[in-house]
mmCIF file with all atom_site columns, C-alpha atoms in Angstrom:
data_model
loop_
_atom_site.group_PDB
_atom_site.id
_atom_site.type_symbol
_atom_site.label_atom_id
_atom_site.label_alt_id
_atom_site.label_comp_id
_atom_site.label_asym_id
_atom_site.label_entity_id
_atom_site.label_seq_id
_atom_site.pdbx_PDB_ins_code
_atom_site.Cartn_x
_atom_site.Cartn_y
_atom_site.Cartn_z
_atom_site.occupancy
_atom_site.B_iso_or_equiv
_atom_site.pdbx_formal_charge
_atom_site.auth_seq_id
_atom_site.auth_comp_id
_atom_site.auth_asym_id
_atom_site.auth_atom_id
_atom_site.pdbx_PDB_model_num
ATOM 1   C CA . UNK A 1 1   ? 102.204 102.014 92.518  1.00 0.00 ? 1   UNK A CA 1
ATOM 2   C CA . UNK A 1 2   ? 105.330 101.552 94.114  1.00 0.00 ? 2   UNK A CA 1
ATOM 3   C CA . UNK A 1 3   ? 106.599 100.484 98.100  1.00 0.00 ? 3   UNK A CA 1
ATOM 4   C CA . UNK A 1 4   ? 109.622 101.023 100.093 1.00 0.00 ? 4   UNK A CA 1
ATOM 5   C CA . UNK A 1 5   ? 111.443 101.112 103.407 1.00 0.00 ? 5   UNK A CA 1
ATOM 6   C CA . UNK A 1 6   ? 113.009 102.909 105.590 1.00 0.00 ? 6   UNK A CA 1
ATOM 7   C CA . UNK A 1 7   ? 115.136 103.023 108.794 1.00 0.00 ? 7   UNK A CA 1
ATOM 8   C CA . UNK A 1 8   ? 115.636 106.048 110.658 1.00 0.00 ? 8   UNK A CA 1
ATOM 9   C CA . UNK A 1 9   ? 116.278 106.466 114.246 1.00 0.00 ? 9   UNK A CA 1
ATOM 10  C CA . UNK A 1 10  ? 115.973 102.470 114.895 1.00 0.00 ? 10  UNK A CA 1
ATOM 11  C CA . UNK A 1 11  ? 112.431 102.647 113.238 1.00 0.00 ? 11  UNK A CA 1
ATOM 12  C CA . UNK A 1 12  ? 111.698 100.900 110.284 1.00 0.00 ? 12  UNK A CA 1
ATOM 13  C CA . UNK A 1 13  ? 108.561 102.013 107.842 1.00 0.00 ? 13  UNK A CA 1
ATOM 14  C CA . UNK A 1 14  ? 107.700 100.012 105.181 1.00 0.00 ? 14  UNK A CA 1
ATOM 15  C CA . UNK A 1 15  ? 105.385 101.884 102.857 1.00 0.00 ? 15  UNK A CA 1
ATOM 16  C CA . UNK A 1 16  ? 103.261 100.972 99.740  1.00 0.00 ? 16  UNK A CA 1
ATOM 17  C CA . UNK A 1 17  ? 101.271 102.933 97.414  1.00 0.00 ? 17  UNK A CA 1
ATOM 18  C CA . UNK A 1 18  ? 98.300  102.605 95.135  1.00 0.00 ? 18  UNK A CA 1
ATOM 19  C CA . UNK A 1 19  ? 98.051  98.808  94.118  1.00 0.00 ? 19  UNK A CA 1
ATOM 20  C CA . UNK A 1 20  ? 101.754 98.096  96.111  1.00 0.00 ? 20  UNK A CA 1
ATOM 21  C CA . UNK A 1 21  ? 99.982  99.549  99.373  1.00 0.00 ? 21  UNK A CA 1
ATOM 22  C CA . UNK A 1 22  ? 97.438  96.425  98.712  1.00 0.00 ? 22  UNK A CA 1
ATOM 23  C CA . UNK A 1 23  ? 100.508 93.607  98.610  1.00 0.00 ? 23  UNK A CA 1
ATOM 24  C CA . UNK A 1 24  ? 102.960 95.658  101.035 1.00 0.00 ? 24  UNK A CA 1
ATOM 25  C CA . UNK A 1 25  ? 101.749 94.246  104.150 1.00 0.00 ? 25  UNK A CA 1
ATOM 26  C CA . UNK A 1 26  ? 103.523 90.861  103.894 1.00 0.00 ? 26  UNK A CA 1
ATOM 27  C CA . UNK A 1 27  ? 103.371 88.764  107.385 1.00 0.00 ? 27  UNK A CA 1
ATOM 28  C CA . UNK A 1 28  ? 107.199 88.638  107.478 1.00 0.00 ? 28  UNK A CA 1
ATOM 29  C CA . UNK A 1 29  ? 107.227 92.230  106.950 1.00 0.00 ? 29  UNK A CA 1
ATOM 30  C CA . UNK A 1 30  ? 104.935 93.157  109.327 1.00 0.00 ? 30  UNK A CA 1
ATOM 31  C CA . UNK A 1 31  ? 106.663 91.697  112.246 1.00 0.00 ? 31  UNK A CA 1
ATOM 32  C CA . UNK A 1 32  ? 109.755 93.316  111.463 1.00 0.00 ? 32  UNK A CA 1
ATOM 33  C CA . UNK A 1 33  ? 108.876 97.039  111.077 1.00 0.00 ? 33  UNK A CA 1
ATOM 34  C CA . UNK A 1 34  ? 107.346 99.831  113.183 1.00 0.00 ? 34  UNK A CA 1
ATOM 35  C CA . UNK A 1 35  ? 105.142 101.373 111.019 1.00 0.00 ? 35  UNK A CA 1
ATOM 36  C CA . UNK A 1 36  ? 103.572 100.233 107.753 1.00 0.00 ? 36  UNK A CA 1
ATOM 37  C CA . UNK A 1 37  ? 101.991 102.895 105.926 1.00 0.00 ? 37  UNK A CA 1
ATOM 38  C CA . UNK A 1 38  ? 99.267  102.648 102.592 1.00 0.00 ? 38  UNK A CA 1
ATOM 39  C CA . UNK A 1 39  ? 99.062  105.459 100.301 1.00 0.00 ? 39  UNK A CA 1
ATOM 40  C CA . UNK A 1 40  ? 95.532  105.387 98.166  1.00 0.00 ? 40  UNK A CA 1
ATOM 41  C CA . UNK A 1 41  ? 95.386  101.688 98.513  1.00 0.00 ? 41  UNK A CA 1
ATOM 42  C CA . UNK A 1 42  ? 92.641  99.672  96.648  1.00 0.00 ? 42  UNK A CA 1
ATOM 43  C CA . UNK A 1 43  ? 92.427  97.922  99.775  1.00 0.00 ? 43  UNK A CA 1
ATOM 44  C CA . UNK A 1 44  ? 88.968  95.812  98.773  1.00 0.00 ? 44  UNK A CA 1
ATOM 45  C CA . UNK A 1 45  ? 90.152  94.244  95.957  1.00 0.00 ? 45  UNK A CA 1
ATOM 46  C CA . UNK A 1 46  ? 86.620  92.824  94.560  1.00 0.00 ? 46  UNK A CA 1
ATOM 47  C CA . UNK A 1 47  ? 85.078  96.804  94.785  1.00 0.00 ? 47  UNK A CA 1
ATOM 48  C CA . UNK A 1 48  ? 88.130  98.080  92.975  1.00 0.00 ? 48  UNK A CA 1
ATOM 49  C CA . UNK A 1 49  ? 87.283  95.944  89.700  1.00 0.00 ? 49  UNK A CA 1
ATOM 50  C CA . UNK A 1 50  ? 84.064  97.590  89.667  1.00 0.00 ? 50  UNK A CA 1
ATOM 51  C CA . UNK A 1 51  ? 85.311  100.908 90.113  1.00 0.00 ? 51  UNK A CA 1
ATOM 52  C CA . UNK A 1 52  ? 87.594  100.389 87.460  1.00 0.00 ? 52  UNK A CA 1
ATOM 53  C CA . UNK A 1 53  ? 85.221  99.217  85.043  1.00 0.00 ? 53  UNK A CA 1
ATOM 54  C CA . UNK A 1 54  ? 83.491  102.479 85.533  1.00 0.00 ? 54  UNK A CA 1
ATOM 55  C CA . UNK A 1 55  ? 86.104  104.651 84.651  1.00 0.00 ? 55  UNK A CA 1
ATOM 56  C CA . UNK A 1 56  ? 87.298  102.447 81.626  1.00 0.00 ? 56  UNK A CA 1
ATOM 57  C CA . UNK A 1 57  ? 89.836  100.298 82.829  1.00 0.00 ? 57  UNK A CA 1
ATOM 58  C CA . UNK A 1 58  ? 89.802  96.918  82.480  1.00 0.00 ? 58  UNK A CA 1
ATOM 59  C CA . UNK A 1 59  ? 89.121  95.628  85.843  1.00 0.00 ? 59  UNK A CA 1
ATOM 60  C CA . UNK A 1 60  ? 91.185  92.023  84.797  1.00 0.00 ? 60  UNK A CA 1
ATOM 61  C CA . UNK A 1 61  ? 94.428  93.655  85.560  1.00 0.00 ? 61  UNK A CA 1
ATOM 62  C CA . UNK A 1 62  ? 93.178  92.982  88.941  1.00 0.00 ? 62  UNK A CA 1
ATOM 63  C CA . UNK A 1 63  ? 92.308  89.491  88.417  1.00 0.00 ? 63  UNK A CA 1
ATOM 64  C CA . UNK A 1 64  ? 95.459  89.032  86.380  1.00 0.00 ? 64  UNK A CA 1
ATOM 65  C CA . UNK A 1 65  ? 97.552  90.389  89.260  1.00 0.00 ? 65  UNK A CA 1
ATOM 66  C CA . UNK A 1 66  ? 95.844  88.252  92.361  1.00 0.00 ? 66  UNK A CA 1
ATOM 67  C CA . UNK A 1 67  ? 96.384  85.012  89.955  1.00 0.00 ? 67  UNK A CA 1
ATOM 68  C CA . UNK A 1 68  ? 92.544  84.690  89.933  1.00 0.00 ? 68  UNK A CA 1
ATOM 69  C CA . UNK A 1 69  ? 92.240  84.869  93.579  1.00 0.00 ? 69  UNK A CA 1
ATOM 70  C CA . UNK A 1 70  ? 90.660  88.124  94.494  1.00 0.00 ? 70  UNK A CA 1
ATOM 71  C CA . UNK A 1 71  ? 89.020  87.676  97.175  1.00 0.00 ? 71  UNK A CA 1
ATOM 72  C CA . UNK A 1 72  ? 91.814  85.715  98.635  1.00 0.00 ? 72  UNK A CA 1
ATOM 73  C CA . UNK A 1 73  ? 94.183  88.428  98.130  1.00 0.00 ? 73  UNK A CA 1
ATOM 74  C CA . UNK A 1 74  ? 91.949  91.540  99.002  1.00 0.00 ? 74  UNK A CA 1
ATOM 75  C CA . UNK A 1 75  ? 93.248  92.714  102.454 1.00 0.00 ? 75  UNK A CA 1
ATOM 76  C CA . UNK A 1 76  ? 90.074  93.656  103.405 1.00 0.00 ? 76  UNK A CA 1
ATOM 77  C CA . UNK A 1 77  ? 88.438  90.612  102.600 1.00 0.00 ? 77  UNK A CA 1
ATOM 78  C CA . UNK A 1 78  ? 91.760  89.069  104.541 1.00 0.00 ? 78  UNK A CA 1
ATOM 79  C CA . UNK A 1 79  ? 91.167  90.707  107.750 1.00 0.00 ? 79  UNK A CA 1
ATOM 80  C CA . UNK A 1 80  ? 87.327  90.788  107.900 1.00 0.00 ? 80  UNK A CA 1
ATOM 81  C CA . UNK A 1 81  ? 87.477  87.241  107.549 1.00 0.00 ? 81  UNK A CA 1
ATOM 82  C CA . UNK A 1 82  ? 90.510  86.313  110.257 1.00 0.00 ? 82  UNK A CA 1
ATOM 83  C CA . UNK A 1 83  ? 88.370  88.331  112.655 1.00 0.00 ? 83  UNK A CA 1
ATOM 84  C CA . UNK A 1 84  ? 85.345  86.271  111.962 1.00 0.00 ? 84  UNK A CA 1
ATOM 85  C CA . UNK A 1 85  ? 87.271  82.910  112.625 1.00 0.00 ? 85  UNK A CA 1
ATOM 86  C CA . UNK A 1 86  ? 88.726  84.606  115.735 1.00 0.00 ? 86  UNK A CA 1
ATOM 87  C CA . UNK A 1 87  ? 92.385  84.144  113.982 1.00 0.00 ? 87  UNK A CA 1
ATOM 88  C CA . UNK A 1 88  ? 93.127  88.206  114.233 1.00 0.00 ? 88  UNK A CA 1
ATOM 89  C CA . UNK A 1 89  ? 96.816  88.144  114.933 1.00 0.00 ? 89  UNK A CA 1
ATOM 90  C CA . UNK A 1 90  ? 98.190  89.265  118.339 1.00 0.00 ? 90  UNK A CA 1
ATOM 91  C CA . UNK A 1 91  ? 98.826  92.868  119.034 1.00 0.00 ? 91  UNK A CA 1
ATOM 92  C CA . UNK A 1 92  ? 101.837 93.167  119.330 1.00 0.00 ? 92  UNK A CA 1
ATOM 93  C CA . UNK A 1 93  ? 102.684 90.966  116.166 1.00 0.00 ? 93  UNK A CA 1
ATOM 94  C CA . UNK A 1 94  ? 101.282 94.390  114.169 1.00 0.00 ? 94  UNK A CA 1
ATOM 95  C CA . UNK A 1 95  ? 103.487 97.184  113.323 1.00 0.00 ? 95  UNK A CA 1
ATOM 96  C CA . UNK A 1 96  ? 101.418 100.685 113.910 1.00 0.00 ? 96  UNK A CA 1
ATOM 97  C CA . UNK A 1 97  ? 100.048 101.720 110.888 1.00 0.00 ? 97  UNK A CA 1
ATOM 98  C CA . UNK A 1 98  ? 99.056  105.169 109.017 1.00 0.00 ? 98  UNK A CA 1
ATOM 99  C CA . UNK A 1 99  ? 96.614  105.253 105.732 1.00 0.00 ? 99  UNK A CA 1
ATOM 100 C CA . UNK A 1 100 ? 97.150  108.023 103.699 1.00 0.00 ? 100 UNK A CA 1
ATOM 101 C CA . UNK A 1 101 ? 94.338  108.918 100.954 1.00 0.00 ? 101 UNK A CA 1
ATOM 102 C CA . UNK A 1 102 ? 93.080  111.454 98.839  1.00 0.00 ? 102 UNK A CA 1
ATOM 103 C CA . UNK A 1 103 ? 89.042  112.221 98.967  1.00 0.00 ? 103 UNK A CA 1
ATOM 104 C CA . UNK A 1 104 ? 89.038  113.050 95.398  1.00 0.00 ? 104 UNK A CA 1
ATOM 105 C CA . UNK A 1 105 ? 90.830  109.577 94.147  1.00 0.00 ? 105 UNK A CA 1
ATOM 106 C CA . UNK A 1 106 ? 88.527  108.437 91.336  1.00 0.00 ? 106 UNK A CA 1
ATOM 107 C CA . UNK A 1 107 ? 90.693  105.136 90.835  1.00 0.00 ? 107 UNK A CA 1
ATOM 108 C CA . UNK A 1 108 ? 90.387  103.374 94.422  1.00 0.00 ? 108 UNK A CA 1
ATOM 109 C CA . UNK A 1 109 ? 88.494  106.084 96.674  1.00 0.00 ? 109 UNK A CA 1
ATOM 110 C CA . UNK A 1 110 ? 88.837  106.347 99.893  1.00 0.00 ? 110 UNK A CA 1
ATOM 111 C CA . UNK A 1 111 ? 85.905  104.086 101.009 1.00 0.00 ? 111 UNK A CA 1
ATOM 112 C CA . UNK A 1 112 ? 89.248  101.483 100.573 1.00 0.00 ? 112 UNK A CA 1
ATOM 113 C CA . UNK A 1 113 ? 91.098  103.130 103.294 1.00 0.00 ? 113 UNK A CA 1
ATOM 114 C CA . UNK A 1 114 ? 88.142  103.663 105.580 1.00 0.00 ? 114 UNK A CA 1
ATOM 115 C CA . UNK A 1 115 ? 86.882  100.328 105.676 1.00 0.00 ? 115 UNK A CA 1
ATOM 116 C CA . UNK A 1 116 ? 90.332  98.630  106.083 1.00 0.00 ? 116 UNK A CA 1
ATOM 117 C CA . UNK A 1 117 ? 90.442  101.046 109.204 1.00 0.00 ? 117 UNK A CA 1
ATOM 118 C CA . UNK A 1 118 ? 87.630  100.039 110.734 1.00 0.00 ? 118 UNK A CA 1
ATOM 119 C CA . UNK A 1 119 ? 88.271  96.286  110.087 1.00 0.00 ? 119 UNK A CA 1
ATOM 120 C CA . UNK A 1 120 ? 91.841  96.871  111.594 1.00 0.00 ? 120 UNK A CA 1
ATOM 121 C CA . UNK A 1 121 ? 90.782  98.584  114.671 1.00 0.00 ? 121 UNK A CA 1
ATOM 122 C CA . UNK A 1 122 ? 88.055  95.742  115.017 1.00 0.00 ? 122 UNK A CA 1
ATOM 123 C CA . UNK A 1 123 ? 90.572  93.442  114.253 1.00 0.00 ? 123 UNK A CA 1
ATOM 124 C CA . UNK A 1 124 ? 92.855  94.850  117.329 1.00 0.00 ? 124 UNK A CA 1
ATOM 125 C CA . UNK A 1 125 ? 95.367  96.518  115.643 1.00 0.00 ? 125 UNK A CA 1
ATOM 126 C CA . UNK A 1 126 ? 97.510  98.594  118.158 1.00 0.00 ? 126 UNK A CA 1
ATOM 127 C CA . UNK A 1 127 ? 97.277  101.791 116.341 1.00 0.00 ? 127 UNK A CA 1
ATOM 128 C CA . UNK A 1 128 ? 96.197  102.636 113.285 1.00 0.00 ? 128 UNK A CA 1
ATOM 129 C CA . UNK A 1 129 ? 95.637  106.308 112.048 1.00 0.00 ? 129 UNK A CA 1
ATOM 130 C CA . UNK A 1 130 ? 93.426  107.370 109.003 1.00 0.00 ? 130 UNK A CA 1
ATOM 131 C CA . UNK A 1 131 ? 94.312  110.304 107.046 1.00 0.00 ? 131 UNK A CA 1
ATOM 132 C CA . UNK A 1 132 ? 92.101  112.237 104.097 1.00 0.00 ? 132 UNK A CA 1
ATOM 133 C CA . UNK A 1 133 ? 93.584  114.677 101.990 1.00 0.00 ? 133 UNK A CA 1
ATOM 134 C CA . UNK A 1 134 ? 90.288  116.907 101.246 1.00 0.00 ? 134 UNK A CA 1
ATOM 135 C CA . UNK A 1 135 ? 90.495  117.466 97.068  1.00 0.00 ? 135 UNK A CA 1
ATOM 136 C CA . UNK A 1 136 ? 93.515  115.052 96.487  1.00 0.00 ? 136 UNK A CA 1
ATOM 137 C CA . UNK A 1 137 ? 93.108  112.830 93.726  1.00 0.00 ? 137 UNK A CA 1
ATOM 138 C CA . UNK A 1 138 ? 95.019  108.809 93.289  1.00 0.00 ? 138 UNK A CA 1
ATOM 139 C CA . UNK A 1 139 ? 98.391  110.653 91.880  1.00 0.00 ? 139 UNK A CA 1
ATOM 140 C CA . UNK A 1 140 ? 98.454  113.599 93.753  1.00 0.00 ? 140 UNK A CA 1
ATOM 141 C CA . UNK A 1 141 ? 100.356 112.512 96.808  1.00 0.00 ? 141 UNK A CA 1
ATOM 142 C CA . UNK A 1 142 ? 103.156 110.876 94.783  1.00 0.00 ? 142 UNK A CA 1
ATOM 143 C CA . UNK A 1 143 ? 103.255 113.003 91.571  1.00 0.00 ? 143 UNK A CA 1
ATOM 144 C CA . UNK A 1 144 ? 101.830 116.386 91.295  1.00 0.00 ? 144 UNK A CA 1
ATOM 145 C CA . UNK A 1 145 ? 102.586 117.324 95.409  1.00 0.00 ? 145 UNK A CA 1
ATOM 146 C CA . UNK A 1 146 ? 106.312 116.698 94.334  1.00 0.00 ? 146 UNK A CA 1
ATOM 147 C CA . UNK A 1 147 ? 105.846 118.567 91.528  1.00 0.00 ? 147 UNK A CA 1
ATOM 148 C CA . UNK A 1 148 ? 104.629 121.448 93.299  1.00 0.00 ? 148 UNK A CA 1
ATOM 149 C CA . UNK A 1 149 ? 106.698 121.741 96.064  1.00 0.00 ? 149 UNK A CA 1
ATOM 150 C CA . UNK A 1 150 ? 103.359 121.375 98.111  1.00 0.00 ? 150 UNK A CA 1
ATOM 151 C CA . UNK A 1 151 ? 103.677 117.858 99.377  1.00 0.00 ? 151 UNK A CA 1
ATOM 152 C CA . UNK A 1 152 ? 101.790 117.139 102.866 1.00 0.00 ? 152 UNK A CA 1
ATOM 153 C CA . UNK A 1 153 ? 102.226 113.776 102.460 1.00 0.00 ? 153 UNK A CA 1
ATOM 154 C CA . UNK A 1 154 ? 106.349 113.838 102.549 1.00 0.00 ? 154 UNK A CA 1
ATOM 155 C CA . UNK A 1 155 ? 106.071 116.172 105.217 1.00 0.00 ? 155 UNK A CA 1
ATOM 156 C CA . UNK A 1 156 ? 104.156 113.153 107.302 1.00 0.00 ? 156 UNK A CA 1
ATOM 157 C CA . UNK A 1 157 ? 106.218 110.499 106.286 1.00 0.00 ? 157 UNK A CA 1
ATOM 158 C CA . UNK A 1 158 ? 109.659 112.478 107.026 1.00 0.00 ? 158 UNK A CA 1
ATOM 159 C CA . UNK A 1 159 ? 108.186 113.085 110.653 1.00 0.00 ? 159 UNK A CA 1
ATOM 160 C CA . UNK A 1 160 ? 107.135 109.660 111.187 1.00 0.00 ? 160 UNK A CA 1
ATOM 161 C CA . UNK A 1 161 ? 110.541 108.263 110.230 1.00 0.00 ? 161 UNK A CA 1
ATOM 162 C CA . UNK A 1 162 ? 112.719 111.035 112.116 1.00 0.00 ? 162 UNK A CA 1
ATOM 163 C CA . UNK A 1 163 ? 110.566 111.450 115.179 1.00 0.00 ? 163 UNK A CA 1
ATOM 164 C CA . UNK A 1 164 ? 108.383 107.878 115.234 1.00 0.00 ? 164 UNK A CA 1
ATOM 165 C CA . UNK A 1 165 ? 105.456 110.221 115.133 1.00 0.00 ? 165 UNK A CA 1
ATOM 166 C CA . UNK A 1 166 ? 102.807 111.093 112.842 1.00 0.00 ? 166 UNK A CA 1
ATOM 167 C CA . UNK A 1 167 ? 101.813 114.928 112.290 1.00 0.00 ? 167 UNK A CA 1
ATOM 168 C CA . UNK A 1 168 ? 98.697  115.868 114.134 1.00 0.00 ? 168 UNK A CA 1
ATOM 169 C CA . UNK A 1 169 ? 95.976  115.568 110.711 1.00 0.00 ? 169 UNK A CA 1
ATOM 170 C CA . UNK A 1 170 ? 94.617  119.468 111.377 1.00 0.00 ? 170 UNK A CA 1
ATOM 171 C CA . UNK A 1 171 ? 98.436  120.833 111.106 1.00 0.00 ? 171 UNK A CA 1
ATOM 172 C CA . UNK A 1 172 ? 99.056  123.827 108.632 1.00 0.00 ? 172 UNK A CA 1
ATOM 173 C CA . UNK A 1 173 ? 101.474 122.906 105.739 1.00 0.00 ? 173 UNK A CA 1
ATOM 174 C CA . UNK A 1 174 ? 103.777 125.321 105.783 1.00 0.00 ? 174 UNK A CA 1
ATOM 175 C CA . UNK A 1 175 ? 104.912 127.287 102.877 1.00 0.00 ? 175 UNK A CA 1
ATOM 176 C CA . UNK A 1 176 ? 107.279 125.520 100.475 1.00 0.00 ? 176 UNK A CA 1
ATOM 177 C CA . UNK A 1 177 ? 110.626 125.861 100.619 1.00 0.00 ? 177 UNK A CA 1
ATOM 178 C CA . UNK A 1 178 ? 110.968 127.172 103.860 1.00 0.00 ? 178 UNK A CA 1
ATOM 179 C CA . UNK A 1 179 ? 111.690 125.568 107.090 1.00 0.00 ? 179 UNK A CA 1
ATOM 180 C CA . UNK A 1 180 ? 108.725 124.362 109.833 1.00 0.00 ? 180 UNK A CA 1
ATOM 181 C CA . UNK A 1 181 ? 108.641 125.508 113.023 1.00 0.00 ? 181 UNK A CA 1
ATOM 182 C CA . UNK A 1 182 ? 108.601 121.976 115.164 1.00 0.00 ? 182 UNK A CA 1
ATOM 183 C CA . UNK A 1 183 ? 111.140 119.825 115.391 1.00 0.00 ? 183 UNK A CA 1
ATOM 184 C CA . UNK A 1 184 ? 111.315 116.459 113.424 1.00 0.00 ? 184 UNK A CA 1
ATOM 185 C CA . UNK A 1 185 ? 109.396 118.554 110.425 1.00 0.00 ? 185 UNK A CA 1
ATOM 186 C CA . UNK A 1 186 ? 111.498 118.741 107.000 1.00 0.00 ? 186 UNK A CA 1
ATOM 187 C CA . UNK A 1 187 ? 111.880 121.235 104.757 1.00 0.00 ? 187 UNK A CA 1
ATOM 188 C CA . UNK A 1 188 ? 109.666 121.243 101.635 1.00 0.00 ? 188 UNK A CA 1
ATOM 189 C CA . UNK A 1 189 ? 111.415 121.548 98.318  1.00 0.00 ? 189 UNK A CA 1
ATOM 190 C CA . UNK A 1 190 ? 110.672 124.375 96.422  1.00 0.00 ? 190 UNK A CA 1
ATOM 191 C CA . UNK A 1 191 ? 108.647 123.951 92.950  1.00 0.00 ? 191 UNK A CA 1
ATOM 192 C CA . UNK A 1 192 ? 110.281 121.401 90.443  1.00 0.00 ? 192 UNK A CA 1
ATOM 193 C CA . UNK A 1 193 ? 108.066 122.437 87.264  1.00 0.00 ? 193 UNK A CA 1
ATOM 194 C CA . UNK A 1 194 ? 106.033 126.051 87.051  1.00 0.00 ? 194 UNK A CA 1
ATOM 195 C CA . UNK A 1 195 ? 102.420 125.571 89.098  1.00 0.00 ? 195 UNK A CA 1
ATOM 196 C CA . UNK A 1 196 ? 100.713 126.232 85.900  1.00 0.00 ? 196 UNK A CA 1
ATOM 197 C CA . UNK A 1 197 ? 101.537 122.894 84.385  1.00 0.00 ? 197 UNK A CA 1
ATOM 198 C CA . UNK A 1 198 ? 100.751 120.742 87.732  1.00 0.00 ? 198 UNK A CA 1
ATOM 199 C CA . UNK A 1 199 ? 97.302  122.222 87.294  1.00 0.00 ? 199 UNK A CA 1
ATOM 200 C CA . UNK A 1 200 ? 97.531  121.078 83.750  1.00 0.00 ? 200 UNK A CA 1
ATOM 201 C CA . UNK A 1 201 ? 98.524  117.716 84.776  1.00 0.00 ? 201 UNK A CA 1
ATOM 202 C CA . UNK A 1 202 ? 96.044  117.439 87.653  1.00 0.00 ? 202 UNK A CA 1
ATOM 203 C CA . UNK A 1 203 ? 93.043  118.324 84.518  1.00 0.00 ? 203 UNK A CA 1
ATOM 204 C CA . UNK A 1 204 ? 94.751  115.643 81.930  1.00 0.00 ? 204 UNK A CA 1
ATOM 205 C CA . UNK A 1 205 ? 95.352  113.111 84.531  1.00 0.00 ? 205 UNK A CA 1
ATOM 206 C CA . UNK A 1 206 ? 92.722  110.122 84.186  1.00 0.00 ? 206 UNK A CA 1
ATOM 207 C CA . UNK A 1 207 ? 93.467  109.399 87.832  1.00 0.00 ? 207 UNK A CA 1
#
């Protein structure tokens, strides 16, 4: 996984993805930025060792990673249990924040991004806006997408940082390498490798 910021427009979007989308919503962060944004995040830490045992993985990485602390460090677990205690931070301490996730991610589905939606919005989070990429797997938003030229997910986060507003989830991609319609939308890059080996990647890829 990987994370990042950006500033454009005077809004700043600090995004994380895969296990980075789990540890990018630091406290200090969070009260500096507009949006924070988690791309296939294995959001409930304690599920995602399961899940990885099933498909191989040794699920200690996690373990290894949250210094033995799990639980402790599972933003799920994290918010669940703030709103139990009544200790949900204010409002308008939160930054708006966008989940992005692929229904087809076999590493940390998208149960992880589901639940830490509902938690948030029980939590009272200001905004927060869940987005499911029907037949997307863990990689696909950040590697074969690119690859393709077909990339939905850059096309979101390019709006949200140029125009402070998300893409409405039912809009049409359009076709890569040409430009949108709508303003704030970028232009998609065309193909970086022949589509035949992205579909070759997307069948090799244990992800």
């Amino acid at each position: 996984g990987g994370e990042g910021s950006w500033e454009g427009r005077g809004r700043r979007v600090s995004m994380g993805s895969s296990a980075a989308a789990a540890v990018a919503a630091d406290d200090e962060v969070l009260r500096r930025i507009e949006w924070w944004v988690g791309v296939s995040g294995p959001y409930d830490l304690q599920a995602c060792m399961a899940e990885l045992d099933a498909n191989g993985i040794d699920p200690r990485i996690i373990s290894a990673m949250a210094e033995g602390d799990v639980a402790g460090c599972s933003p799920l677990e994290l918010v669940r249990a703030a709103t139990a205690a009544g200790q949900s931070p204010p409002a308008d301490r939160w930054p708006r924040m966008a989940l992005y996730h692929g229904r087809a991610d076999r590493t940390a589905p998208c149960h992880h991004s589901r639940a830490l939606d509902e938690a948030l919005r029980e939590a009272g989070a200001r905004e927060v806006r869940l987005t499911l990429y029907p037949g997307k797997s863990h990689t696909d938003p950040i590697l074969e997408d690119p690859f393709s030229g077909a990339d939905p997910l850059l096309r979101s986060l390019l709006a949200l940082v140029r125009a402070g507003s998300l893409l409405p989830d039912t809009a049409t991609p359009p076709t890569p390498g040409t430009r949108a319609s709508a303003v704030g939308e970028p232009r998609l890059l065309p193909p970086m490798v022949p589509r035949p080996l992205v579909r070759l990647a997307r069948w090799a890829n244990p992800f």
